[in-house]
Coordinates of C-alpha atoms in Angstrom, one line a residue:
M1 CA 33.7 61.2 -1.8
R2 CA 31.2 59.4 -4.1
I3 CA 28.5 61.9 -3.1
L4 CA 30.4 64.4 -5.3
R5 CA 29.4 62.4 -8.3
Y6 CA 26.0 64.0 -7.9
A7 CA 27.5 67.5 -7.6
T8 CA 25.5 69.2 -10.3
F9 CA 22.3 67.6 -9.1
T10 CA 23.0 68.4 -5.5
I11 CA 23.9 72.1 -6.1
L12 CA 20.8 72.6 -8.1
L13 CA 18.7 71.0 -5.5
F14 CA 20.1 73.0 -2.6
S15 CA 19.7 76.2 -4.6
C16 CA 16.0 75.3 -4.9
L17 CA 15.9 74.7 -1.2
L18 CA 17.4 78.0 -0.3
M19 CA 15.1 79.9 -2.7
T20 CA 12.1 78.3 -1.1
G21 CA 13.4 79.0 2.4
C22 CA 12.8 75.5 3.5
G23 CA 16.3 74.3 4.1
S24 CA 16.4 75.4 7.8
D25 CA 13.2 73.5 8.8
P26 CA 14.0 69.8 9.4
D27 CA 10.3 69.0 9.7
H28 CA 9.6 70.2 6.2
Y29 CA 12.9 69.7 4.5
P30 CA 12.4 66.1 3.4
I31 CA 8.9 66.6 1.9
D32 CA 10.0 69.8 0.2
R33 CA 13.0 68.2 -1.3
V34 CA 10.7 65.5 -2.7
E35 CA 8.3 68.0 -4.1
I36 CA 11.0 69.9 -5.8
L37 CA 12.3 66.8 -7.4
L38 CA 8.9 65.7 -8.4
S39 CA 8.1 69.1 -10.0
R40 CA 11.2 68.9 -12.2
M41 CA 10.6 65.4 -13.5
S42 CA 9.1 64.7 -16.9
V43 CA 6.3 62.3 -17.4
E44 CA 8.8 59.9 -19.0
E45 CA 11.0 60.1 -15.9
K46 CA 8.1 59.5 -13.6
V47 CA 6.9 56.4 -15.5
G48 CA 10.4 55.0 -15.4
Q49 CA 10.5 55.3 -11.6
V50 CA 7.7 52.8 -11.1
I51 CA 9.5 50.0 -13.0
M52 CA 11.9 47.6 -11.4
G53 CA 13.3 45.1 -13.8
F54 CA 15.8 42.2 -14.1
F55 CA 18.7 41.9 -16.6
R56 CA 21.2 39.3 -17.5
G57 CA 24.9 39.1 -16.8
T58 CA 27.6 39.8 -14.2
T59 CA 28.2 43.2 -15.9
L60 CA 26.0 45.7 -17.6
S61 CA 25.5 45.1 -21.3
E62 CA 25.1 48.0 -23.7
E63 CA 21.4 47.0 -23.9
Q64 CA 20.9 47.3 -20.2
I65 CA 22.8 50.6 -20.0
N66 CA 20.4 52.0 -22.6
R67 CA 17.4 50.6 -20.8
I68 CA 18.4 52.2 -17.5
S69 CA 19.0 55.6 -19.2
G70 CA 16.3 55.4 -21.8
L71 CA 13.5 54.2 -19.6
H72 CA 14.7 56.2 -16.5
L73 CA 14.4 52.9 -14.5
G74 CA 13.6 53.3 -10.9
G75 CA 15.2 50.1 -9.8
V76 CA 16.6 46.7 -10.7
I77 CA 16.6 43.3 -9.1
L78 CA 19.5 40.9 -8.9
Y79 CA 19.1 37.1 -9.6
T80 CA 21.5 34.2 -9.5
G81 CA 19.5 32.6 -12.3
A82 CA 20.0 35.7 -14.5
G83 CA 23.7 35.4 -14.1
N84 CA 24.0 38.6 -12.0
I85 CA 25.8 37.0 -9.0
E86 CA 29.2 35.5 -9.2
N87 CA 30.9 36.7 -6.0
T88 CA 30.7 39.7 -3.6
A89 CA 33.4 41.7 -5.3
Q90 CA 31.7 41.3 -8.7
V91 CA 28.3 42.2 -7.2
A92 CA 29.7 45.4 -5.6
A93 CA 31.3 46.4 -8.9
L94 CA 28.1 45.7 -10.8
N95 CA 26.1 47.8 -8.4
E96 CA 28.7 50.6 -8.7
S97 CA 28.3 50.5 -12.5
I98 CA 24.5 50.6 -12.2
Q99 CA 24.6 53.8 -10.2
N100 CA 27.3 55.3 -12.3
T101 CA 25.1 54.6 -15.4
A102 CA 22.3 56.5 -13.7
R103 CA 24.6 59.4 -12.8
E104 CA 26.0 59.7 -16.3
A105 CA 22.5 59.7 -17.7
G106 CA 21.4 62.4 -15.3
I107 CA 18.7 60.3 -13.7
L108 CA 18.0 59.4 -10.1
P109 CA 19.8 56.6 -8.3
L110 CA 18.1 53.2 -8.6
F111 CA 16.9 50.9 -6.0
I112 CA 19.0 47.7 -6.2
S113 CA 16.9 44.9 -4.8
I114 CA 17.3 41.2 -4.1
D115 CA 15.5 38.2 -2.5
Q116 CA 17.7 37.5 0.5
E117 CA 15.3 35.9 2.9
G118 CA 17.7 33.4 4.4
G119 CA 17.3 29.7 4.2
L120 CA 15.6 28.4 1.1
V121 CA 15.6 31.7 -0.7
C122 CA 19.1 33.3 -0.8
R123 CA 20.5 34.8 -4.0
L124 CA 23.9 35.5 -2.3
T125 CA 25.3 32.3 -0.8
E126 CA 29.1 32.8 -0.8
G127 CA 31.2 35.5 1.0
V128 CA 28.2 36.6 3.1
T129 CA 26.5 35.4 6.2
V130 CA 23.7 33.0 5.3
F131 CA 21.0 32.3 7.9
P132 CA 18.8 29.2 8.2
G133 CA 15.7 31.1 7.4
N134 CA 12.4 32.3 8.9
M135 CA 11.0 29.0 10.1
A136 CA 14.2 28.3 11.9
L137 CA 13.9 31.7 13.6
G138 CA 10.3 30.8 14.4
A139 CA 11.6 27.6 16.1
T140 CA 13.9 29.8 18.3
G141 CA 11.0 32.0 19.3
S142 CA 13.5 34.8 19.8
E143 CA 13.0 38.4 18.8
S144 CA 16.6 39.2 19.6
L145 CA 17.9 36.5 17.3
T146 CA 15.5 37.6 14.6
A147 CA 16.6 41.2 15.0
A148 CA 20.3 40.2 15.1
S149 CA 20.0 38.2 11.9
A150 CA 18.2 41.1 10.2
D151 CA 21.0 43.5 11.3
V152 CA 23.7 41.2 9.9
T153 CA 21.9 40.7 6.6
A154 CA 21.0 44.3 6.1
R155 CA 24.5 45.6 6.9
E156 CA 26.1 43.1 4.5
L157 CA 23.6 43.9 1.7
R158 CA 24.2 47.7 2.1
A159 CA 28.0 47.2 2.0
L160 CA 27.5 45.7 -1.5
G161 CA 25.2 48.5 -2.7
I162 CA 21.9 46.6 -2.3
T163 CA 19.3 48.9 -0.9
M164 CA 16.1 46.9 -1.0
N165 CA 15.5 43.4 0.3
F166 CA 12.3 41.5 -0.4
A167 CA 12.1 40.2 3.1
P168 CA 10.6 39.3 5.6
V169 CA 7.9 36.9 4.5
V170 CA 5.1 37.5 7.0
D171 CA 2.7 34.9 5.5
V172 CA 1.1 32.7 8.1
N173 CA 1.8 29.2 6.9
S174 CA -1.4 27.5 8.1
N175 CA -1.5 25.0 5.3
P176 CA 0.9 22.0 5.5
A177 CA 0.5 21.5 1.7
N178 CA 1.6 25.0 0.8
P179 CA 4.1 24.5 -2.1
V180 CA 5.6 28.0 -2.2
I181 CA 5.7 29.4 1.4
G182 CA 6.4 26.7 3.9
I183 CA 9.7 27.2 5.7
R184 CA 9.9 30.7 4.3
S185 CA 7.3 31.6 7.0
F186 CA 8.0 32.2 10.7
G187 CA 5.2 29.7 11.5
S188 CA 1.5 29.1 11.8
S189 CA 0.7 31.6 14.5
P190 CA -0.3 35.1 13.3
E191 CA 0.8 36.6 16.6
E192 CA 4.2 35.0 16.4
V193 CA 4.7 35.8 12.7
A194 CA 3.8 39.4 13.6
R195 CA 6.1 39.5 16.6
L196 CA 9.1 38.2 14.8
G197 CA 8.4 40.2 11.6
R198 CA 8.3 43.4 13.5
A199 CA 11.7 42.7 14.9
V200 CA 13.2 43.0 11.4
I201 CA 12.1 46.6 10.6
E202 CA 14.4 48.7 12.7
P203 CA 17.7 46.9 12.0
Y204 CA 17.0 47.3 8.3
R205 CA 16.2 51.0 8.7
Q206 CA 19.4 51.5 10.7
A207 CA 21.4 49.9 7.9
G208 CA 19.8 51.9 5.1
V209 CA 18.1 49.0 3.4
V210 CA 14.3 49.0 2.6
C211 CA 12.8 45.8 4.0
T212 CA 9.6 44.5 2.4
A213 CA 6.7 42.6 4.2
K214 CA 5.3 40.0 1.8
H215 CA 2.9 38.7 0.4
F216 CA -0.2 40.8 1.0
P217 CA -3.0 39.9 1.8
G218 CA -1.5 36.5 2.7
H219 CA -0.1 33.5 0.8
G220 CA 0.1 31.1 3.7
D221 CA -3.0 29.0 3.2
T222 CA -2.7 28.1 -0.5
D223 CA -2.0 24.9 -2.3
I224 CA -1.0 26.3 -5.7
D225 CA 2.3 28.0 -6.5
S226 CA 1.6 31.4 -7.9
H227 CA 4.6 31.1 -10.1
I228 CA 2.6 28.5 -12.0
G229 CA -1.1 29.3 -11.5
L230 CA -3.6 31.5 -9.6
P231 CA -4.2 30.3 -5.9
I232 CA -7.5 31.1 -4.2
V233 CA -7.8 32.0 -0.5
K234 CA -11.3 31.0 0.3
H235 CA -11.7 32.3 3.9
D236 CA -14.2 34.8 5.0
R237 CA -13.3 38.3 6.1
S238 CA -13.4 37.4 9.8
R239 CA -10.8 34.6 9.4
L240 CA -8.7 36.8 7.1
E241 CA -8.5 39.5 9.8
E242 CA -7.6 36.9 12.5
V243 CA -4.9 35.2 10.5
E244 CA -3.8 36.5 7.1
L245 CA -4.1 40.2 7.6
Y246 CA -2.9 40.2 11.2
P247 CA 0.9 40.4 10.6
F248 CA 0.5 43.1 8.0
R249 CA -1.4 45.3 10.3
A250 CA 1.3 44.9 12.9
M251 CA 4.1 45.6 10.4
V252 CA 2.4 48.7 9.2
R253 CA 1.9 49.9 12.8
D254 CA 5.6 49.5 13.3
G255 CA 6.5 51.5 10.2
V256 CA 7.5 48.9 7.6
P257 CA 8.5 50.9 4.5
A258 CA 7.3 48.5 1.8
V259 CA 4.8 45.7 1.3
M260 CA 4.8 43.2 -1.6
T261 CA 1.5 42.0 -3.1
A262 CA 0.5 38.4 -3.6
H263 CA -0.8 37.0 -6.8
V264 CA -3.7 35.3 -5.0
E265 CA -7.5 35.6 -5.5
V266 CA -9.4 36.4 -2.4
P267 CA -13.2 36.3 -3.1
A268 CA -14.1 37.7 0.4
L269 CA -12.1 40.9 -0.4
D270 CA -12.8 41.1 -4.1
P271 CA -15.5 38.9 -5.7
T272 CA -14.5 39.8 -9.3
G273 CA -11.8 37.2 -9.5
L274 CA -8.9 39.6 -9.8
P275 CA -5.7 38.6 -8.0
A276 CA -4.6 40.9 -5.2
T277 CA -1.9 42.4 -7.3
L278 CA -4.5 43.7 -9.8
S279 CA -7.3 44.4 -7.3
K280 CA -8.1 47.9 -6.2
P281 CA -10.5 46.8 -3.5
I282 CA -7.7 44.6 -2.0
L283 CA -5.0 47.2 -2.2
D284 CA -7.3 49.8 -0.9
I285 CA -7.6 47.7 2.3
L286 CA -3.8 48.1 2.7
R287 CA -3.7 51.7 1.8
N288 CA -6.9 53.1 3.3
E289 CA -8.2 50.7 6.0
I290 CA -4.8 49.6 7.4
G291 CA -3.3 53.0 6.7
F292 CA -0.1 52.0 4.9
S293 CA 1.6 55.1 3.5
G294 CA 4.8 53.4 2.2
L295 CA 5.6 51.6 -1.0
I296 CA 3.3 48.9 -2.5
I297 CA 5.4 46.6 -4.6
T298 CA 4.1 43.8 -6.8
D299 CA 5.4 40.3 -6.8
S300 CA 7.1 39.6 -10.1
M301 CA 4.6 40.4 -12.9
G302 CA 6.0 37.6 -15.1
M303 CA 4.6 34.8 -12.8
G304 CA 2.0 32.5 -14.2
A305 CA -0.8 33.7 -11.9
I306 CA -0.6 37.0 -13.8
V307 CA 0.6 36.6 -17.3
Q308 CA -1.7 33.6 -18.1
G309 CA -4.8 35.7 -17.5
W310 CA -3.9 39.3 -18.4
G311 CA -0.5 39.5 -20.3
L312 CA 2.4 41.6 -19.1
E313 CA 1.6 45.0 -20.4
E314 CA -2.1 45.1 -19.5
A315 CA -1.4 43.6 -16.1
A316 CA 1.1 46.4 -15.5
V317 CA -1.5 49.0 -16.2
L318 CA -4.1 47.3 -14.1
S319 CA -1.8 46.8 -11.2
F320 CA -0.7 50.4 -11.2
L321 CA -4.4 51.6 -11.4
A322 CA -5.1 49.2 -8.5
G323 CA -2.6 51.0 -6.3
A324 CA 0.8 49.5 -6.7
D325 CA 3.7 51.9 -6.7
I326 CA 6.5 49.7 -8.1
L327 CA 6.0 47.1 -10.7
L328 CA 8.5 44.3 -10.4
F329 CA 9.6 42.3 -13.4
G330 CA 11.7 39.4 -12.3
A331 CA 13.6 36.6 -14.2
D332 CA 10.6 34.4 -14.5
K333 CA 10.7 31.5 -16.9
G334 CA 10.1 32.5 -20.5
H335 CA 10.6 36.2 -19.9
E336 CA 13.3 38.6 -21.1
P337 CA 14.4 42.1 -20.0
A338 CA 13.4 43.5 -23.4
E339 CA 9.7 43.1 -22.3
Q340 CA 10.2 46.0 -19.9
D341 CA 10.4 48.3 -22.9
G342 CA 6.9 47.4 -23.9
V343 CA 5.6 47.7 -20.4
Y344 CA 7.2 51.2 -20.1
Q345 CA 5.5 52.3 -23.4
A346 CA 2.1 50.8 -22.2
L347 CA 2.3 52.8 -19.0
L348 CA 3.4 55.9 -20.8
D349 CA 0.6 55.6 -23.3
A350 CA -1.9 55.1 -20.4
V351 CA -0.8 58.3 -18.7
Q352 CA -0.8 60.3 -21.9
N353 CA -4.3 59.1 -23.0
G354 CA -5.7 59.7 -19.5
R355 CA -6.3 56.1 -18.5
I356 CA -3.8 56.6 -15.7
P357 CA -4.5 60.0 -14.1
M358 CA -1.4 62.2 -13.5
K359 CA -2.3 62.5 -9.9
R360 CA -2.2 58.7 -9.6
L361 CA 1.3 58.7 -11.1
N362 CA 2.5 61.6 -9.0
D363 CA 1.3 59.9 -5.8
S364 CA 3.4 56.8 -6.5
V365 CA 6.5 58.7 -7.6
R366 CA 6.2 60.9 -4.5
R367 CA 6.3 57.8 -2.3
I368 CA 9.3 56.3 -4.3
L369 CA 11.3 59.6 -4.0
A370 CA 10.4 59.8 -0.3
A371 CA 11.7 56.3 0.3
K372 CA 14.9 57.0 -1.7
L373 CA 15.5 60.1 0.4
A374 CA 14.7 58.5 3.7
Y375 CA 17.1 55.6 3.1
G376 CA 19.9 57.8 1.8
L377 CA 19.9 56.8 -1.8
L378 CA 19.6 60.3 -3.2
D379 CA 22.9 61.2 -1.6
D380 CA 24.9 58.0 -1.4
P381 CA 23.6 55.0 -3.4
F382 CA 26.9 53.4 -3.9
P383 CA 28.5 50.3 -2.4
H384 CA 30.5 51.0 0.8
E385 CA 34.0 49.7 0.1
N386 CA 35.1 50.4 3.7
R387 CA 32.4 48.0 5.0
Q388 CA 32.9 45.1 2.6
A389 CA 35.7 43.8 4.9
E390 CA 32.9 43.2 7.4
L391 CA 31.1 40.6 5.3
A392 CA 30.8 37.1 6.9
T393 CA 32.9 38.1 9.9
S394 CA 33.4 35.7 12.7
E395 CA 30.9 37.7 14.7
N396 CA 28.3 37.6 12.0
L397 CA 28.8 33.9 11.4
A398 CA 28.4 33.3 15.1
T399 CA 25.1 35.0 15.0
A400 CA 23.9 32.6 12.2
D401 CA 25.3 29.7 14.3
D402 CA 23.3 30.9 17.3
V403 CA 20.1 30.8 15.2
A404 CA 20.9 27.3 14.0
V405 CA 21.7 25.9 17.4
N406 CA 18.6 27.3 19.0
S407 CA 16.3 26.2 16.2
I408 CA 16.9 22.5 15.6
T409 CA 13.9 20.7 17.0
L410 CA 13.8 17.2 18.4
I411 CA 10.2 16.1 17.8
R412 CA 10.5 12.4 18.7
N413 CA 13.1 10.2 20.3
T414 CA 11.1 7.2 21.4
A415 CA 13.8 4.6 20.5
K416 CA 16.5 6.7 22.3
N417 CA 18.7 6.7 19.3
L418 CA 20.2 10.0 20.2
P419 CA 22.8 11.1 20.9
L420 CA 25.0 9.2 18.5
S421 CA 28.5 7.9 19.0
G422 CA 31.0 9.9 17.1
N423 CA 33.1 6.8 16.4
V424 CA 30.8 4.1 15.2
P425 CA 30.4 4.0 11.3
T426 CA 26.8 5.1 10.7
P427 CA 25.1 5.2 7.3
I428 CA 23.5 8.5 6.2
I429 CA 21.0 8.4 3.3
W430 CA 20.9 11.6 1.3
P431 CA 19.6 12.6 -2.1
T432 CA 22.3 12.6 -4.8
E433 CA 21.0 15.9 -6.2
M434 CA 21.6 17.5 -2.8
A435 CA 24.9 15.8 -2.1
S436 CA 26.8 19.2 -1.7
Y437 CA 24.6 20.0 1.3
L438 CA 25.8 16.9 3.0
Q439 CA 29.5 17.9 3.0
P440 CA 29.5 20.1 6.2
L441 CA 27.9 17.2 8.1
L442 CA 30.6 14.8 6.9
L443 CA 33.4 17.2 7.9
E444 CA 31.9 17.4 11.4
M445 CA 31.1 13.7 11.7
P446 CA 33.7 11.6 9.7
N447 CA 32.2 8.4 11.0
L448 CA 29.1 8.9 8.8
V449 CA 29.1 6.7 5.7
P450 CA 27.2 8.4 2.8
C451 CA 24.6 6.4 1.0
L452 CA 23.3 8.5 -1.9
A453 CA 20.2 7.8 -4.0
P454 CA 18.2 9.9 -6.5
L455 CA 15.5 12.0 -5.1
Q456 CA 13.1 10.0 -7.2
P457 CA 14.7 6.6 -6.7
G458 CA 13.7 3.5 -8.7
I459 CA 13.1 0.0 -7.3
D460 CA 16.8 -0.9 -7.8
D461 CA 17.9 2.3 -6.0
I462 CA 15.7 1.4 -3.0
A463 CA 16.9 -2.2 -2.9
R464 CA 20.6 -1.0 -3.0
V465 CA 20.0 1.4 -0.1
A466 CA 18.3 -1.3 1.9
E467 CA 21.1 -3.8 1.3
T468 CA 23.8 -1.2 2.2
I469 CA 22.2 -0.4 5.6
A470 CA 21.3 -3.9 6.6
G471 CA 22.6 -4.7 10.0
S472 CA 23.4 -1.1 11.0
P473 CA 22.4 -0.4 14.6
V474 CA 21.5 3.2 13.7
V475 CA 20.7 4.8 10.3
V476 CA 20.4 8.6 9.6
A477 CA 18.3 9.8 6.6
A478 CA 17.4 13.2 5.3
S479 CA 13.8 14.0 4.3
Y480 CA 13.1 16.5 1.6
N481 CA 9.5 17.7 1.2
L482 CA 8.0 14.3 1.1
D483 CA 4.6 15.5 -0.1
R484 CA 6.3 16.5 -3.4
N485 CA 8.8 13.7 -3.6
P486 CA 6.9 10.4 -3.5
G487 CA 9.9 8.3 -4.5
W488 CA 11.9 9.5 -1.5
L489 CA 8.9 8.9 0.7
N490 CA 8.7 5.3 -0.6
L491 CA 12.4 4.8 0.2
L492 CA 12.0 6.0 3.8
R493 CA 8.9 3.9 4.3
T494 CA 10.8 0.9 3.0
I495 CA 13.7 1.2 5.3
N496 CA 11.8 2.6 8.3
G497 CA 12.4 0.9 11.6
D498 CA 13.3 1.7 15.2
N499 CA 16.9 2.3 14.2
L500 CA 16.0 5.1 11.7
I501 CA 16.7 8.7 12.5
V502 CA 14.9 11.0 10.1
V503 CA 16.1 14.6 9.8
A504 CA 13.7 17.0 8.0
V505 CA 16.2 19.4 6.3
R506 CA 13.4 21.3 4.6
S507 CA 9.8 20.9 5.7
P508 CA 8.9 19.8 9.3
Y509 CA 5.6 18.6 7.9
D510 CA 7.3 15.5 6.5
L511 CA 6.5 13.6 9.7
L512 CA 2.8 13.7 8.6
Q513 CA 3.9 11.3 5.8
I514 CA 5.9 9.0 8.0
P515 CA 4.1 9.2 11.4
E516 CA 5.5 5.9 12.6
T517 CA 9.1 7.1 12.6
A518 CA 10.8 6.6 16.0
T519 CA 13.3 9.4 15.9
Y520 CA 12.6 12.6 14.1
L521 CA 14.3 16.1 14.0
A522 CA 13.7 19.3 12.0
T523 CA 16.5 21.7 11.0
Y524 CA 14.2 23.7 8.7
S525 CA 17.2 24.3 6.4
D526 CA 20.1 22.5 4.7
R527 CA 22.3 25.6 4.6
P528 CA 25.8 24.8 5.9
V529 CA 25.3 26.6 9.2
A530 CA 22.2 24.4 9.9
V531 CA 23.9 21.2 8.9
R532 CA 27.0 21.9 11.0
A533 CA 24.8 22.6 14.0
L534 CA 22.9 19.3 13.3
A535 CA 26.2 17.4 13.6
R536 CA 26.8 18.8 17.0
L537 CA 23.3 18.0 18.2
L538 CA 23.4 14.4 16.8
T539 CA 26.6 13.8 18.8
G540 CA 25.2 15.4 22.0
R541 CA 27.5 18.4 22.0
F542 CA 24.4 20.4 22.9
T543 CA 20.9 19.5 23.8
P544 CA 17.9 20.4 21.6
R545 CA 16.4 23.8 22.1
G546 CA 14.0 24.4 19.3
H547 CA 10.2 24.2 19.4
L548 CA 7.8 23.6 16.5
P549 CA 6.6 26.9 15.0
V550 CA 3.8 25.1 13.2
D551 CA 1.2 22.5 14.0
L552 CA 1.6 19.0 12.8
P553 CA -2.1 18.1 12.6
G554 CA -3.0 15.0 14.5
L555 CA 0.5 14.6 15.9
Y556 CA 2.0 17.6 17.7
D557 CA 0.9 21.1 18.4
R558 CA 2.9 24.2 17.7
G559 CA 5.3 24.8 20.6
W560 CA 6.2 21.1 21.0
G561 CA 9.9 20.2 21.3
I562 CA 12.0 17.8 23.3
T563 CA 14.8 19.6 25.2
E564 CA 16.7 16.6 26.6
F565 CA 17.9 13.3 25.3

């Protein structure tokens, strides 16, 4: 058994437990085990535990092996863009080697984390079950489907050796112009976001994967992407309590083990201008007022909202002093894994010169160790080979299909264009850059005739599309975030008529840009499972079931949805 790989460590630990007489008391055993571990760690080992960093490649380089062992890293994060993910077998082998590296170096097992939210943000897309995403779940309104999707995702992640997922997003998306949350949110109702977010916690716990509520204290009403700049949430405390903070209070009450901070400025909570990630007053609200005792994890420290103002090393020290337990360093543009070495040294220097009190460091490391113990990492951090055959099973895929079928929302059908005939050739207009997402639809509906154009089409492109569809009784077109793609918006406005069916395969807010459209649907996702379900709805194989989880101001309220043709 792989647990034997920690034989020396385990024997030593149990000897300590026997000597202290605490091994027979289940109520005190976990905390005593943590305290024994903590007491035996050096300052260098403790500092390493608070760092979670990215690396490059599908296998561990010698540089990364040295970083894990030399910095005593507490965790790593996997990214597609960093070249960490090729296929599930490779990911499992990579995670095995990460934990073997820790074992051979005599350090604690690492958290291996990922962003696998479903929908728009999925690092693993092949060989696993991929869900349509949070806003699709919000459109179903179903706690049971939300819990089932969490169960499938968590079990598949744990089989691969991934033990922490930065999900669910519990931001309340109250701003239609939000460039970074949008369909990653369950919706615009704080009560619904809280209800569905809470349904995720227990399935993850049962699977042995730490789930993470993000982004505290709320990123839903912003119009700047914190990857690029620093957003400001300008609401007063009363409104923040009613909307932004509401889901986090609910998640904490139900025992969420980790919360991720937002790189947002909230003057009502901290007038100094510090973003929440660096703000002690804001993180104190989470820790002391809300009563959260779990892990506070930063969003990636390399994002523009942080490094543009404070720099990586100083920001790391400030964030830790503010109350963060784990500092996350992701594969942000312009950053390299070697920067983690400087961050480690900056934190170590701050502890050794007294800027970071030892009690502050011990408090965070104690929480990290407690989470690793509670989720089984101290005894079995490895991938589960016997469970990898259960990835993307027919049962798991059926669960994803249930979410898709129950989420697609028919918002308008005034021209009665639906359902479509499955035999009549019908043009479908789709961005060239997203052509691969169209393929599942074409397989389900071979009568569709693709008409591709660039997402930012020129005058000639628009003229070509208009000529191609001329005389067609019905035309289908995808919409992709029209507020950010003015060329595509111009194309749709040019060809718009009673025969046009627009399908929002990303943001449902697109209807605000083309309010005169006669037939309008929202899938909230262009993942294959959502596109296949769309084909079945278009041809009337099932009637629409979804309801808007957000308000479309001036057009439709949250909860609207046509459930018959």
